[in-house]
Amino acid sequence: SNTDGVGARALSIAILTASRTTEVLQARWDEISFHERSWTIPKERMKAGIEHRIPLSDQAIKIFRLLESHRMGDWIFPNRTNGHHLSNAGMSSVLKRMGRTDITVHGFRSSFRDYVAEKTSTPPRIAEAALAHKLKDRVEAAYQRSDLLDKRRTLMQTWANYCLEKPEKVVQLRA
């Protein structure tokens, strides 16, 4: 089916965590903590060069547990032919197979940001932290040392509930 396989699971995690394509594709098992219900991406793999902790929703945990039961190595989303991680085409090909040439993987990050702004009362700073964006205001950035994980945990669960309530809404949000 169009929505089975490692590429579809990677796309689901990208959407549920509002993460960038490469962050998801290069994810390794040692970055996931089921105990803390979080995914910690090391600074070397982050666009801003700062470690990023992502609180995992119930839905994301369920996907990671499913993938863990079929674990083949260090990569969460392995490319079964070459033993490396899934390629950049891994997720976009899922959208193509679904006939959704009108949307992109990265567009889900925009949909997440629109959702937060339009459908929640979440302060912009928390939404920006969820997207791992650097604060533009250097003074605020100097004082804002917390990654706001607890507040983002609630936000990410709310987002996951919204996504899985009626997935087509997420695709149309940015239309």
Coordinates of C-alpha atoms in Angstrom, one line a residue:
S1 CA 0.0 0.0 0.0
N2 CA 1.0 3.7 -0.4
T3 CA 1.3 4.2 3.3
D4 CA 3.3 1.2 4.4
G5 CA 7.0 0.9 5.0
V6 CA 9.9 2.8 6.4
G7 CA 9.3 5.9 4.2
A8 CA 5.7 6.3 5.4
R9 CA 6.8 5.9 9.1
A10 CA 9.6 8.5 8.5
L11 CA 7.0 10.9 7.0
S12 CA 4.7 10.3 10.0
I13 CA 7.5 11.1 12.5
A14 CA 8.4 14.2 10.4
I15 CA 4.8 15.4 10.7
L16 CA 4.3 14.5 14.3
T17 CA 7.5 16.1 15.5
A18 CA 7.6 19.0 13.0
S19 CA 11.1 18.1 12.2
R20 CA 13.3 18.7 9.1
T21 CA 13.7 15.9 6.6
T22 CA 17.4 15.3 7.3
E23 CA 16.9 15.3 11.0
V24 CA 14.3 12.5 10.6
L25 CA 16.2 10.5 8.0
Q26 CA 19.5 10.5 10.0
A27 CA 17.8 9.7 13.3
R28 CA 19.6 7.0 15.3
W29 CA 18.3 4.8 18.1
D30 CA 20.6 6.3 20.7
E31 CA 18.8 9.6 20.3
I32 CA 15.4 8.2 21.5
S33 CA 14.6 7.9 25.2
F34 CA 11.4 5.9 25.7
H35 CA 11.7 6.6 29.5
E36 CA 11.8 10.4 29.0
R37 CA 9.5 10.2 26.0
S38 CA 11.9 12.4 24.0
W39 CA 14.1 12.5 21.0
T40 CA 17.4 14.4 21.4
I41 CA 19.1 15.4 18.2
P42 CA 22.7 16.3 18.7
K43 CA 23.9 19.8 17.7
E44 CA 26.0 18.4 14.9
R45 CA 22.9 17.4 13.0
M46 CA 20.9 20.6 13.7
K47 CA 20.7 23.5 11.3
A48 CA 21.2 26.0 14.2
G49 CA 24.1 23.9 15.7
I50 CA 22.2 23.6 19.0
E51 CA 21.1 20.3 20.5
H52 CA 17.3 19.9 20.1
R53 CA 15.1 17.8 22.4
I54 CA 11.7 16.9 21.0
P55 CA 8.9 15.7 23.3
L56 CA 7.3 12.6 21.8
S57 CA 3.5 12.3 21.6
D58 CA 1.7 9.1 22.3
Q59 CA 1.4 8.6 18.6
A60 CA 5.1 9.2 17.9
I61 CA 6.0 6.7 20.7
K62 CA 3.8 4.1 19.1
I63 CA 5.5 4.5 15.8
F64 CA 9.0 4.4 17.3
R65 CA 8.0 1.2 19.3
L66 CA 6.8 -0.4 16.1
L67 CA 10.0 0.5 14.3
E68 CA 12.1 -0.8 17.3
S69 CA 10.4 -4.2 16.9
H70 CA 11.9 -4.4 13.4
R71 CA 15.3 -2.8 14.3
M72 CA 18.2 -3.6 12.0
G73 CA 21.0 -1.4 13.3
D74 CA 21.6 2.1 14.5
W75 CA 19.4 3.9 12.0
I76 CA 15.8 4.3 12.9
F77 CA 14.8 4.6 9.2
P78 CA 17.2 2.3 7.4
N79 CA 17.7 1.9 3.7
R80 CA 17.5 -1.9 3.4
T81 CA 19.5 -2.0 0.2
N82 CA 22.7 -0.2 1.3
G83 CA 22.6 -0.4 5.2
H84 CA 22.7 3.4 5.4
H85 CA 19.7 5.6 6.3
L86 CA 16.7 6.3 4.1
S87 CA 17.4 8.7 1.3
N88 CA 15.8 12.2 0.8
A89 CA 13.4 10.7 -1.7
G90 CA 12.1 8.2 1.0
M91 CA 9.4 10.5 2.3
S92 CA 8.6 12.5 -0.8
S93 CA 8.0 9.3 -2.7
V94 CA 5.3 8.3 -0.2
L95 CA 3.5 11.6 -1.1
K96 CA 3.9 10.9 -4.8
R97 CA 2.5 7.3 -4.4
M98 CA -0.5 8.9 -2.6
G99 CA -1.0 11.2 -5.6
R100 CA -0.1 14.3 -3.5
T101 CA 2.2 16.2 -5.8
D102 CA 0.7 19.4 -4.4
I103 CA 2.5 19.1 -1.1
T104 CA 6.0 18.8 0.2
V105 CA 7.5 17.2 3.3
H106 CA 8.9 20.5 4.5
G107 CA 5.4 22.0 4.1
F108 CA 4.2 20.1 7.1
R109 CA 6.5 22.3 9.3
S110 CA 4.6 25.3 7.9
S111 CA 1.3 23.6 8.6
F112 CA 2.4 23.0 12.2
R113 CA 3.4 26.7 12.6
D114 CA 0.1 27.8 11.1
Y115 CA -1.9 25.4 13.3
V116 CA -0.1 26.7 16.4
A117 CA -0.8 30.3 15.5
E118 CA -4.4 29.8 14.3
K119 CA -5.8 27.0 16.5
T120 CA -4.0 27.3 19.9
S121 CA -3.1 30.0 22.4
T122 CA 0.5 28.9 22.5
P123 CA 3.0 31.8 22.8
P124 CA 5.1 32.2 19.6
R125 CA 8.3 31.5 21.5
I126 CA 7.2 28.0 22.3
A127 CA 6.2 27.4 18.7
E128 CA 9.6 28.6 17.6
A129 CA 11.3 26.4 20.1
A130 CA 9.3 23.4 18.8
L131 CA 10.7 24.2 15.3
A132 CA 14.2 24.6 16.7
H133 CA 14.4 28.2 15.4
K134 CA 16.9 30.5 17.0
L135 CA 15.4 33.5 18.8
K136 CA 16.0 36.6 16.7
D137 CA 16.2 38.9 19.7
R138 CA 19.7 38.3 21.1
V139 CA 18.8 39.8 24.6
E140 CA 15.8 37.4 24.9
A141 CA 17.9 34.5 23.6
A142 CA 20.5 35.3 26.3
Y143 CA 17.9 35.0 29.1
Q144 CA 15.8 32.2 27.5
R145 CA 18.0 29.2 28.4
S146 CA 15.3 26.7 28.9
D147 CA 14.1 24.7 25.9
L148 CA 10.5 24.9 27.3
L149 CA 10.2 21.1 27.0
D150 CA 7.2 20.7 29.3
K151 CA 5.2 23.3 27.5
R152 CA 6.2 21.8 24.2
R153 CA 5.2 18.4 25.4
T154 CA 1.6 19.5 25.7
L155 CA 1.8 21.3 22.3
M156 CA 3.2 18.3 20.5
Q157 CA 0.5 16.0 22.0
T158 CA -2.2 18.5 20.9
W159 CA -0.7 18.6 17.4
A160 CA -0.6 14.8 17.1
N161 CA -4.2 14.5 18.3
Y162 CA -5.2 17.1 15.6
C163 CA -3.2 15.4 12.9
L164 CA -4.7 12.0 13.5
E165 CA -8.3 13.2 14.2
K166 CA -8.7 14.2 10.5
P167 CA -5.3 14.0 8.6
E168 CA -6.7 15.7 5.5
K169 CA -7.1 18.9 7.6
V170 CA -3.3 19.0 8.1
V171 CA -2.7 18.9 4.3
Q172 CA -5.3 21.5 3.6
L173 CA -4.3 23.9 6.3
R174 CA -1.6 25.6 4.2
A175 CA -3.7 25.5 0.9

